[in-house]
């Protein structure tokens, strides 16, 4: 949406997965990745999404690939339960972090070297974590405002019928 508003490709995305094979989203839709995490080129951001089955992805191979990827990306962003995989790889040691609040307590008990907080978004140097779907939107909206300008972020709000003036 931001790209169409600025009439150029400012944001470019690639879908990556551990193996490079087709994966299923949490609602069983197949997702065709562009490549595997290991073969991906360096970039500004790596968004890590694990969803409901995050514990099945918490493997030594996943941790190794995430640690290797840390050198290729300026920022690593854990969405929803993605921070669990980041923490398991040691990438959040000494950092503040959040994740989906349904797993926040078990996360804080397991990863004692992470400063776990109950916030929607935590931005700690080059590690960014957020608590779920709507906080992910808040994060990307703030990124649009930071990377482009406030007017573009407000236009995105308008296109998505998002009204910040409504009381929650």
Tab-separated table of N, CA and C in Angstrom:
chain	number	residue	atom	x	y	z
A	1	UNK	N	0.821	-1.178	0.000
A	1	UNK	CA	0.000	0.000	0.000
A	1	UNK	C	0.878	1.260	0.000
A	2	UNK	N	1.907	1.256	0.840
A	2	UNK	CA	2.811	2.407	0.886
A	2	UNK	C	3.497	2.589	-0.462
A	3	UNK	N	3.896	1.484	-1.092
A	3	UNK	CA	4.532	1.575	-2.406
A	3	UNK	C	3.615	2.260	-3.415
A	4	UNK	N	2.330	1.900	-3.407
A	4	UNK	CA	1.408	2.507	-4.373
A	4	UNK	C	1.208	3.987	-4.065
A	5	UNK	N	1.252	4.353	-2.801
A	5	UNK	CA	1.077	5.764	-2.442
A	5	UNK	C	2.269	6.620	-2.858
A	6	UNK	N	3.473	6.069	-2.782
A	6	UNK	CA	4.657	6.845	-3.177
A	6	UNK	C	5.029	6.590	-4.639
A	7	UNK	N	4.249	5.727	-5.301
A	7	UNK	CA	4.391	5.433	-6.725
A	7	UNK	C	5.782	4.927	-7.116
A	8	UNK	N	6.338	4.090	-6.240
A	8	UNK	CA	7.602	3.406	-6.528
A	8	UNK	C	7.730	2.244	-5.549
A	9	UNK	N	8.650	1.340	-5.844
A	9	UNK	CA	8.847	0.210	-4.952
A	9	UNK	C	9.869	0.580	-3.880
A	10	UNK	N	9.372	1.190	-2.819
A	10	UNK	CA	10.225	1.500	-1.670
A	10	UNK	C	10.424	0.253	-0.833
A	11	UNK	N	9.344	-0.488	-0.607
A	11	UNK	CA	9.400	-1.744	0.144
A	11	UNK	C	9.354	-2.911	-0.831
A	12	UNK	N	10.238	-3.856	-0.611
A	12	UNK	CA	10.259	-5.082	-1.396
A	12	UNK	C	10.284	-6.240	-0.414
A	13	UNK	N	9.507	-7.256	-0.660
A	13	UNK	CA	9.455	-8.384	0.262
A	13	UNK	C	9.804	-9.672	-0.443
A	14	UNK	N	10.405	-10.553	0.326
A	14	UNK	CA	10.652	-11.934	-0.073
A	14	UNK	C	10.126	-12.812	1.048
A	15	UNK	N	9.469	-13.896	0.684
A	15	UNK	CA	9.056	-14.880	1.677
A	15	UNK	C	10.151	-15.924	1.777
A	16	UNK	N	10.606	-16.157	2.992
A	16	UNK	CA	11.648	-17.140	3.255
A	16	UNK	C	11.105	-18.191	4.205
A	17	UNK	N	11.666	-19.369	4.155
A	17	UNK	CA	11.373	-20.374	5.175
A	17	UNK	C	12.651	-21.162	5.399
A	18	UNK	N	12.640	-21.993	6.413
A	18	UNK	CA	13.860	-22.722	6.756
A	18	UNK	C	14.340	-23.606	5.613
A	19	UNK	N	13.427	-24.315	4.965
A	19	UNK	CA	13.814	-25.287	3.947
A	19	UNK	C	13.762	-24.754	2.518
A	20	UNK	N	12.959	-23.735	2.276
A	20	UNK	CA	12.727	-23.270	0.919
A	20	UNK	C	11.542	-23.947	0.266
A	21	UNK	N	10.956	-24.929	0.946
A	21	UNK	CA	9.782	-25.645	0.429
A	21	UNK	C	8.498	-24.897	0.787
A	22	UNK	N	7.416	-25.233	0.122
A	22	UNK	CA	6.108	-24.652	0.429
A	22	UNK	C	5.765	-24.951	1.888
A	23	UNK	N	5.267	-23.944	2.576
A	23	UNK	CA	4.826	-24.101	3.964
A	23	UNK	C	3.359	-23.701	4.054
A	24	UNK	N	2.693	-24.139	5.104
A	24	UNK	CA	1.291	-23.779	5.312
A	24	UNK	C	1.206	-22.678	6.362
A	25	UNK	N	0.373	-21.688	6.091
A	25	UNK	CA	0.126	-20.643	7.082
A	25	UNK	C	-0.725	-21.228	8.205
A	26	UNK	N	-0.962	-20.438	9.244
A	26	UNK	CA	-1.739	-20.942	10.381
A	26	UNK	C	-3.169	-21.288	9.995
A	27	UNK	N	-3.662	-20.726	8.893
A	27	UNK	CA	-5.008	-21.087	8.430
A	27	UNK	C	-4.959	-22.064	7.255
A	28	UNK	N	-3.815	-22.759	7.131
A	28	UNK	CA	-3.620	-23.840	6.161
A	28	UNK	C	-3.453	-23.386	4.712
A	29	UNK	N	-3.316	-22.111	4.462
A	29	UNK	CA	-3.051	-21.654	3.097
A	29	UNK	C	-1.590	-21.918	2.759
A	30	UNK	N	-1.326	-22.476	1.586
A	30	UNK	CA	0.065	-22.726	1.213
A	30	UNK	C	0.781	-21.415	0.876
A	31	UNK	N	2.018	-21.310	1.331
A	31	UNK	CA	2.846	-20.139	1.061
A	31	UNK	C	4.077	-20.628	0.315
A	32	UNK	N	4.281	-20.083	-0.865
A	32	UNK	CA	5.431	-20.446	-1.682
A	32	UNK	C	6.568	-19.470	-1.379
A	33	UNK	N	7.599	-19.924	-0.705
A	33	UNK	CA	8.703	-19.012	-0.395
A	33	UNK	C	9.529	-18.702	-1.630
A	34	UNK	N	10.181	-17.547	-1.598
A	34	UNK	CA	11.094	-17.178	-2.673
A	34	UNK	C	12.381	-17.984	-2.603
A	35	UNK	N	12.804	-18.304	-1.381
A	35	UNK	CA	14.014	-19.096	-1.175
A	35	UNK	C	14.070	-19.535	0.284
A	36	UNK	N	15.136	-20.218	0.634
A	36	UNK	CA	15.330	-20.618	2.028
A	36	UNK	C	16.047	-19.500	2.777
A	37	UNK	N	15.964	-19.547	4.077
A	37	UNK	CA	16.639	-18.554	4.908
A	37	UNK	C	18.146	-18.600	4.680
A	38	UNK	N	18.685	-19.779	4.514
A	38	UNK	CA	20.133	-19.938	4.309
A	38	UNK	C	20.597	-19.301	3.002
A	39	UNK	N	19.791	-19.396	1.965
A	39	UNK	CA	20.183	-18.878	0.648
A	39	UNK	C	19.833	-17.405	0.441
A	40	UNK	N	19.086	-16.820	1.343
A	40	UNK	CA	18.632	-15.430	1.176
A	40	UNK	C	19.806	-14.462	1.232
A	41	UNK	N	19.697	-13.413	0.435
A	41	UNK	CA	20.698	-12.352	0.449
A	41	UNK	C	20.468	-11.444	1.650
A	42	UNK	N	21.457	-10.667	1.987
A	42	UNK	CA	21.321	-9.731	3.103
A	42	UNK	C	20.308	-8.648	2.745
A	43	UNK	N	19.733	-8.063	3.778
A	43	UNK	CA	18.697	-7.061	3.594
A	43	UNK	C	18.604	-6.228	4.862
A	44	UNK	N	17.677	-5.290	4.865
A	44	UNK	CA	17.510	-4.439	6.036
A	44	UNK	C	16.787	-5.157	7.176
A	45	UNK	N	15.697	-5.860	6.860
A	45	UNK	CA	14.858	-6.457	7.895
A	45	UNK	C	14.617	-7.931	7.621
A	46	UNK	N	14.627	-8.712	8.696
A	46	UNK	CA	14.157	-10.088	8.653
A	46	UNK	C	13.018	-10.177	9.662
A	47	UNK	N	11.832	-10.484	9.175
A	47	UNK	CA	10.660	-10.662	10.029
A	47	UNK	C	10.498	-12.148	10.308
A	48	UNK	N	10.434	-12.505	11.570
A	48	UNK	CA	10.356	-13.904	11.978
A	48	UNK	C	8.950	-14.171	12.504
A	49	UNK	N	8.255	-15.078	11.816
A	49	UNK	CA	6.880	-15.425	12.155
A	49	UNK	C	6.847	-16.927	12.434
A	50	UNK	N	6.255	-17.325	13.556
A	50	UNK	CA	6.209	-18.751	13.891
A	50	UNK	C	4.790	-19.251	14.116
A	51	UNK	N	3.877	-18.401	14.519
A	51	UNK	CA	2.472	-18.712	14.732
A	51	UNK	C	2.258	-19.756	15.816
A	52	UNK	N	1.177	-20.524	15.687
A	52	UNK	CA	0.765	-21.444	16.745
A	52	UNK	C	1.741	-22.591	16.972
A	53	UNK	N	2.414	-23.030	15.943
A	53	UNK	CA	3.314	-24.180	16.047
A	53	UNK	C	4.755	-23.778	16.346
A	54	UNK	N	4.937	-22.682	17.058
A	54	UNK	CA	6.287	-22.161	17.249
A	54	UNK	C	7.207	-23.164	17.947
A	55	UNK	N	6.678	-23.967	18.849
A	55	UNK	CA	7.542	-24.916	19.570
A	55	UNK	C	8.077	-26.011	18.640
A	56	UNK	N	7.344	-26.344	17.582
A	56	UNK	CA	7.851	-27.355	16.643
A	56	UNK	C	9.007	-26.807	15.812
A	57	UNK	N	9.091	-25.491	15.701
A	57	UNK	CA	10.180	-24.861	14.957
A	57	UNK	C	11.381	-24.555	15.839
A	58	UNK	N	11.235	-24.726	17.150
A	58	UNK	CA	12.301	-24.421	18.099
A	58	UNK	C	13.304	-25.576	18.114
A	59	UNK	N	14.119	-25.609	17.070
A	59	UNK	CA	15.098	-26.687	16.889
A	59	UNK	C	16.513	-26.102	16.837
A	60	UNK	N	17.498	-26.953	16.979
A	60	UNK	CA	18.884	-26.483	16.887
A	60	UNK	C	19.178	-25.950	15.489
A	61	UNK	N	18.593	-26.558	14.469
A	61	UNK	CA	18.793	-26.084	13.084
A	61	UNK	C	18.213	-24.688	12.901
A	62	UNK	N	17.016	-24.464	13.407
A	62	UNK	CA	16.398	-23.144	13.309
A	62	UNK	C	17.246	-22.111	14.046
A	63	UNK	N	17.683	-22.443	15.248
A	63	UNK	CA	18.527	-21.521	16.024
A	63	UNK	C	19.814	-21.193	15.288
A	64	UNK	N	20.442	-22.206	14.715
A	64	UNK	CA	21.687	-21.987	13.969
A	64	UNK	C	21.463	-21.052	12.786
A	65	UNK	N	20.394	-21.299	12.030
A	65	UNK	CA	20.104	-20.455	10.863
A	65	UNK	C	19.781	-19.013	11.277
A	66	UNK	N	19.072	-18.837	12.366
A	66	UNK	CA	18.775	-17.484	12.837
A	66	UNK	C	20.046	-16.767	13.296
A	67	UNK	N	20.919	-17.473	13.987
A	67	UNK	CA	22.192	-16.856	14.409
A	67	UNK	C	23.020	-16.461	13.188
A	68	UNK	N	23.093	-17.328	12.183
A	68	UNK	CA	23.822	-17.002	10.953
A	68	UNK	C	23.184	-15.806	10.246
A	69	UNK	N	21.868	-15.724	10.281
A	69	UNK	CA	21.151	-14.644	9.608
A	69	UNK	C	21.353	-13.301	10.284
A	70	UNK	N	21.654	-13.310	11.563
A	70	UNK	CA	21.811	-12.060	12.302
A	70	UNK	C	22.866	-11.155	11.666
A	71	UNK	N	23.874	-11.724	11.040
A	71	UNK	CA	24.913	-10.932	10.388
A	71	UNK	C	24.462	-10.367	9.044
A	72	UNK	N	23.398	-10.914	8.480
A	72	UNK	CA	22.943	-10.513	7.141
A	72	UNK	C	21.854	-9.446	7.164
A	73	UNK	N	21.286	-9.174	8.329
A	73	UNK	CA	20.153	-8.246	8.415
A	73	UNK	C	20.445	-7.148	9.421
A	74	UNK	N	20.109	-5.922	9.055
A	74	UNK	CA	20.317	-4.799	9.979
A	74	UNK	C	19.386	-4.916	11.184
A	75	UNK	N	18.158	-5.386	10.949
A	75	UNK	CA	17.167	-5.519	12.008
A	75	UNK	C	16.519	-6.895	11.919
A	76	UNK	N	16.311	-7.505	13.082
A	76	UNK	CA	15.549	-8.748	13.152
A	76	UNK	C	14.285	-8.434	13.936
A	77	UNK	N	13.142	-8.824	13.358
A	77	UNK	CA	11.846	-8.486	13.929
A	77	UNK	C	11.095	-9.775	14.230
A	78	UNK	N	10.751	-9.973	15.485
A	78	UNK	CA	9.968	-11.132	15.881
A	78	UNK	C	8.514	-10.740	16.032
A	79	UNK	N	7.646	-11.401	15.286
A	79	UNK	CA	6.215	-11.115	15.315
A	79	UNK	C	5.477	-12.231	16.044
A	80	UNK	N	4.556	-11.863	16.931
A	80	UNK	CA	3.674	-12.805	17.605
A	80	UNK	C	4.496	-13.769	18.460
A	81	UNK	N	4.729	-15.002	18.018
A	81	UNK	CA	5.554	-15.943	18.766
A	81	UNK	C	6.957	-16.085	18.161
A	82	UNK	N	7.250	-15.334	17.130
A	82	UNK	CA	8.586	-15.333	16.531
A	82	UNK	C	9.692	-14.998	17.527
A	83	UNK	N	9.446	-14.103	18.507
A	83	UNK	CA	10.498	-13.816	19.484
A	83	UNK	C	10.961	-15.048	20.269
A	84	UNK	N	10.095	-16.053	20.405
A	84	UNK	CA	10.502	-17.281	21.093
A	84	UNK	C	11.691	-17.905	20.360
A	85	UNK	N	11.600	-17.966	19.038
A	85	UNK	CA	12.682	-18.562	18.248
A	85	UNK	C	13.940	-17.704	18.310
A	86	UNK	N	13.759	-16.389	18.320
A	86	UNK	CA	14.903	-15.488	18.450
A	86	UNK	C	15.601	-15.708	19.790
A	87	UNK	N	14.816	-15.795	20.863
A	87	UNK	CA	15.385	-15.992	22.202
A	87	UNK	C	16.064	-17.353	22.309
A	88	UNK	N	15.461	-18.368	21.737
A	88	UNK	CA	16.042	-19.704	21.780
A	88	UNK	C	17.395	-19.738	21.073
A	89	UNK	N	17.553	-18.894	20.063
A	89	UNK	CA	18.825	-18.795	19.337
A	89	UNK	C	19.835	-17.901	20.053
A	90	UNK	N	19.428	-17.304	21.176
A	90	UNK	CA	20.318	-16.425	21.927
A	90	UNK	C	20.361	-15.006	21.398
A	91	UNK	N	19.499	-14.675	20.456
A	91	UNK	CA	19.542	-13.359	19.817
A	91	UNK	C	18.932	-12.249	20.661
A	92	UNK	N	18.188	-12.610	21.693
A	92	UNK	CA	17.562	-11.586	22.541
A	92	UNK	C	18.225	-11.478	23.908
A	93	UNK	N	19.295	-12.229	24.144
A	93	UNK	CA	19.990	-12.128	25.426
A	93	UNK	C	20.431	-10.687	25.664
A	94	UNK	N	20.079	-10.158	26.824
A	94	UNK	CA	20.439	-8.782	27.163
A	94	UNK	C	19.552	-7.737	26.526
A	95	UNK	N	18.527	-8.148	25.806
A	95	UNK	CA	17.611	-7.219	25.148
A	95	UNK	C	16.248	-7.248	25.827
A	96	UNK	N	15.500	-6.182	25.657
A	96	UNK	CA	14.096	-6.171	26.039
A	96	UNK	C	13.294	-6.811	24.927
A	97	UNK	N	12.211	-7.495	25.296
A	97	UNK	CA	11.403	-8.169	24.277
A	97	UNK	C	9.988	-8.400	24.779
A	98	UNK	N	9.092	-8.552	23.828
A	98	UNK	CA	7.726	-8.960	24.094
A	98	UNK	C	7.349	-10.011	23.073
A	99	UNK	N	6.234	-10.645	23.280
A	99	UNK	CA	5.664	-11.560	22.299
A	99	UNK	C	4.204	-11.745	22.658
A	100	UNK	N	3.522	-12.612	21.924
A	100	UNK	CA	2.093	-12.795	22.168
A	100	UNK	C	1.866	-13.074	23.646
A	101	UNK	N	0.927	-12.354	24.235
A	101	UNK	CA	0.748	-12.410	25.682
A	101	UNK	C	0.281	-13.772	26.177
A	102	UNK	N	-0.253	-14.619	25.308
A	102	UNK	CA	-0.631	-15.966	25.708
A	102	UNK	C	0.569	-16.827	26.061
A	103	UNK	N	1.749	-16.435	25.597
A	103	UNK	CA	2.969	-17.193	25.882
A	103	UNK	C	3.997	-16.380	26.656
A	104	UNK	N	3.625	-15.179	27.061
A	104	UNK	CA	4.582	-14.283	27.714
A	104	UNK	C	5.120	-14.858	29.022
A	105	UNK	N	4.273	-15.434	29.848
A	105	UNK	CA	4.730	-15.959	31.139
A	105	UNK	C	5.711	-17.113	30.961
A	106	UNK	N	5.384	-18.069	30.095
A	106	UNK	CA	6.298	-19.206	29.890
A	106	UNK	C	7.593	-18.737	29.230
A	107	UNK	N	7.511	-17.724	28.380
A	107	UNK	CA	8.698	-17.139	27.753
A	107	UNK	C	9.615	-16.542	28.821
A	108	UNK	N	9.042	-15.749	29.716
A	108	UNK	CA	9.859	-15.087	30.737
A	108	UNK	C	10.468	-16.095	31.705
A	109	UNK	N	9.810	-17.221	31.925
A	109	UNK	CA	10.351	-18.261	32.800
A	109	UNK	C	11.469	-19.042	32.129
A	110	UNK	N	11.386	-19.203	30.820
A	110	UNK	CA	12.403	-19.986	30.102
A	110	UNK	C	13.631	-19.158	29.751
A	111	UNK	N	13.428	-17.913	29.333
A	111	UNK	CA	14.539	-17.093	28.835
A	111	UNK	C	14.875	-16.015	29.858
A	112	UNK	N	15.661	-16.397	30.846
A	112	UNK	CA	15.972	-15.513	31.965
A	112	UNK	C	16.915	-14.379	31.576
A	113	UNK	N	17.632	-14.491	30.451
A	113	UNK	CA	18.554	-13.442	30.004
A	113	UNK	C	17.877	-12.392	29.135
A	114	UNK	N	16.562	-12.502	28.981
A	114	UNK	CA	15.792	-11.543	28.183
A	114	UNK	C	14.945	-10.711	29.140
A	115	UNK	N	14.954	-9.401	28.944
A	115	UNK	CA	14.125	-8.503	29.751
A	115	UNK	C	12.715	-8.505	29.152
A	116	UNK	N	11.882	-9.414	29.627
A	116	UNK	CA	10.541	-9.609	29.080
A	116	UNK	C	9.586	-8.555	29.633
A	117	UNK	N	8.880	-7.870	28.735
A	117	UNK	CA	7.926	-6.832	29.141
A	117	UNK	C	6.606	-7.043	28.407
A	118	UNK	N	5.546	-6.607	29.028
A	118	UNK	CA	4.210	-6.713	28.445
A	118	UNK	C	3.893	-5.398	27.725
A	119	UNK	N	4.475	-5.251	26.547
A	119	UNK	CA	4.231	-4.083	25.690
A	119	UNK	C	3.784	-4.584	24.324
A	120	UNK	N	3.190	-3.703	23.559
A	120	UNK	CA	2.764	-4.080	22.208
A	120	UNK	C	3.971	-4.247	21.290
A	121	UNK	N	4.921	-3.335	21.374
A	121	UNK	CA	6.123	-3.359	20.545
A	121	UNK	C	7.315	-2.982	21.420
A	122	UNK	N	8.423	-3.699	21.258
A	122	UNK	CA	9.671	-3.356	21.930
A	122	UNK	C	10.741	-3.227	20.862
A	123	UNK	N	11.386	-2.073	20.830
A	123	UNK	CA	12.458	-1.808	19.874
A	123	UNK	C	13.733	-1.630	20.683
A	124	UNK	N	14.603	-2.634	20.654
A	124	UNK	CA	15.827	-2.619	21.440
A	124	UNK	C	17.020	-2.774	20.504
A	125	UNK	N	17.607	-1.660	20.161
A	125	UNK	CA	18.741	-1.559	19.251
A	125	UNK	C	18.340	-2.110	17.886
A	126	UNK	N	18.795	-3.291	17.519
A	126	UNK	CA	18.434	-3.839	16.200
A	126	UNK	C	17.545	-5.080	16.315
A	127	UNK	N	16.966	-5.288	17.489
A	127	UNK	CA	16.014	-6.376	17.708
A	127	UNK	C	14.666	-5.760	18.051
A	128	UNK	N	13.680	-6.091	17.259
A	128	UNK	CA	12.336	-5.555	17.445
A	128	UNK	C	11.399	-6.730	17.651
A	129	UNK	N	10.539	-6.620	18.655
A	129	UNK	CA	9.568	-7.679	18.907
A	129	UNK	C	8.201	-7.053	19.094
A	130	UNK	N	7.167	-7.784	18.693
A	130	UNK	CA	5.812	-7.285	18.917
A	130	UNK	C	4.890	-8.437	19.273
A	131	UNK	N	3.789	-8.071	19.931
A	131	UNK	CA	2.958	-9.033	20.644
A	131	UNK	C	1.909	-9.740	19.799
A	132	UNK	N	1.657	-9.342	18.592
A	132	UNK	CA	0.637	-10.036	17.825
A	132	UNK	C	0.248	-9.269	16.579
A	133	UNK	N	-0.890	-9.643	16.020
A	133	UNK	CA	-1.316	-9.113	14.724
A	133	UNK	C	-1.497	-7.591	14.733
A	134	UNK	N	-2.259	-7.077	15.656
A	134	UNK	CA	-2.507	-5.632	15.656
A	134	UNK	C	-1.260	-4.843	16.049
A	135	UNK	N	-0.442	-5.390	16.933
A	135	UNK	CA	0.804	-4.704	17.260
A	135	UNK	C	1.760	-4.760	16.062
A	136	UNK	N	1.659	-5.807	15.260
A	136	UNK	CA	2.430	-5.871	14.021
A	136	UNK	C	2.021	-4.771	13.057
A	137	UNK	N	0.723	-4.498	13.022
A	137	UNK	CA	0.265	-3.384	12.191
A	137	UNK	C	0.799	-2.065	12.743
A	138	UNK	N	0.745	-1.894	14.059
A	138	UNK	CA	1.283	-0.672	14.677
A	138	UNK	C	2.752	-0.496	14.315
A	139	UNK	N	3.498	-1.590	14.360
A	139	UNK	CA	4.921	-1.537	14.025
A	139	UNK	C	5.134	-1.125	12.583
A	140	UNK	N	4.465	-1.790	11.649
A	140	UNK	CA	4.683	-1.462	10.239
A	140	UNK	C	4.210	-0.052	9.921
A	141	UNK	N	3.147	0.377	10.578
A	141	UNK	CA	2.665	1.749	10.376
A	141	UNK	C	3.722	2.757	10.841
A	142	UNK	N	4.353	2.501	11.988
A	142	UNK	CA	5.396	3.414	12.468
A	142	UNK	C	6.631	3.363	11.565
A	143	UNK	N	6.904	2.195	10.979
A	143	UNK	CA	8.021	2.089	10.037
A	143	UNK	C	7.751	2.928	8.791
A	144	UNK	N	6.519	2.883	8.306
A	144	UNK	CA	6.164	3.698	7.140
A	144	UNK	C	6.360	5.177	7.462
A	145	UNK	N	5.937	5.572	8.636
A	145	UNK	CA	6.093	6.980	9.032
A	145	UNK	C	7.571	7.347	9.141
A	146	UNK	N	8.379	6.464	9.681
A	146	UNK	CA	9.810	6.730	9.842
A	146	UNK	C	10.539	6.722	8.502
A	147	UNK	N	10.230	5.747	7.638
A	147	UNK	CA	10.960	5.599	6.377
A	147	UNK	C	10.506	6.582	5.304
A	148	UNK	N	9.246	6.885	5.292
A	148	UNK	CA	8.711	7.752	4.244
A	148	UNK	C	8.350	9.099	4.874
A	149	UNK	N	7.133	9.248	5.296
A	149	UNK	CA	6.750	10.475	6.002
A	149	UNK	C	5.383	10.284	6.634
A	150	UNK	N	5.033	11.184	7.519
A	150	UNK	CA	3.779	11.081	8.250
A	150	UNK	C	2.587	11.066	7.306
A	151	UNK	N	2.625	11.866	6.258
A	151	UNK	CA	1.467	11.937	5.354
A	151	UNK	C	1.206	10.581	4.690
A	152	UNK	N	2.263	9.834	4.369
A	152	UNK	CA	2.068	8.513	3.772
A	152	UNK	C	1.442	7.570	4.802
A	153	UNK	N	1.924	7.623	6.046
A	153	UNK	CA	1.350	6.779	7.098
A	153	UNK	C	-0.117	7.126	7.328
A	154	UNK	N	-0.452	8.388	7.295
A	154	UNK	CA	-1.848	8.794	7.463
A	154	UNK	C	-2.707	8.340	6.285
A	155	UNK	N	-2.152	8.364	5.090
A	155	UNK	CA	-2.886	7.858	3.922
A	155	UNK	C	-3.112	6.346	4.028
A	156	UNK	N	-2.126	5.618	4.552
A	156	UNK	CA	-2.305	4.184	4.782
A	156	UNK	C	-3.430	3.977	5.799
A	157	UNK	N	-3.426	4.753	6.878
A	157	UNK	CA	-4.513	4.694	7.868
A	157	UNK	C	-5.862	4.880	7.192
A	158	UNK	N	-5.938	5.878	6.355
A	158	UNK	CA	-7.192	6.200	5.680
A	158	UNK	C	-7.639	5.066	4.760
A	159	UNK	N	-6.692	4.503	4.008
A	159	UNK	CA	-7.036	3.428	3.083
A	159	UNK	C	-7.520	2.185	3.829
A	160	UNK	N	-7.008	1.986	5.046
A	160	UNK	CA	-7.400	0.816	5.840
A	160	UNK	C	-8.520	1.136	6.833
A	161	UNK	N	-9.085	2.328	6.704
A	161	UNK	CA	-10.159	2.777	7.574
A	161	UNK	C	-9.751	2.730	9.036
A	162	UNK	N	-8.525	3.037	9.308
A	162	UNK	CA	-8.009	3.059	10.681
A	162	UNK	C	-8.131	4.476	11.208
A	163	UNK	N	-8.820	4.615	12.320
A	163	UNK	CA	-9.054	5.929	12.908
A	163	UNK	C	-8.460	5.952	14.304
A	164	UNK	N	-7.369	6.698	14.467
A	164	UNK	CA	-6.696	6.784	15.758
A	164	UNK	C	-7.446	7.686	16.733
A	165	UNK	N	-8.466	8.373	16.277
A	165	UNK	CA	-9.188	9.267	17.190
A	165	UNK	C	-10.246	8.542	17.986
A	166	UNK	N	-10.586	7.310	17.604
A	166	UNK	CA	-11.596	6.551	18.338
A	166	UNK	C	-11.023	6.092	19.679
A	167	UNK	N	-11.796	6.239	20.714
A	167	UNK	CA	-11.377	5.750	22.024
A	167	UNK	C	-11.510	4.234	22.060
A	168	UNK	N	-10.556	3.592	22.679
A	168	UNK	CA	-10.577	2.130	22.756
A	168	UNK	C	-11.393	1.664	23.931
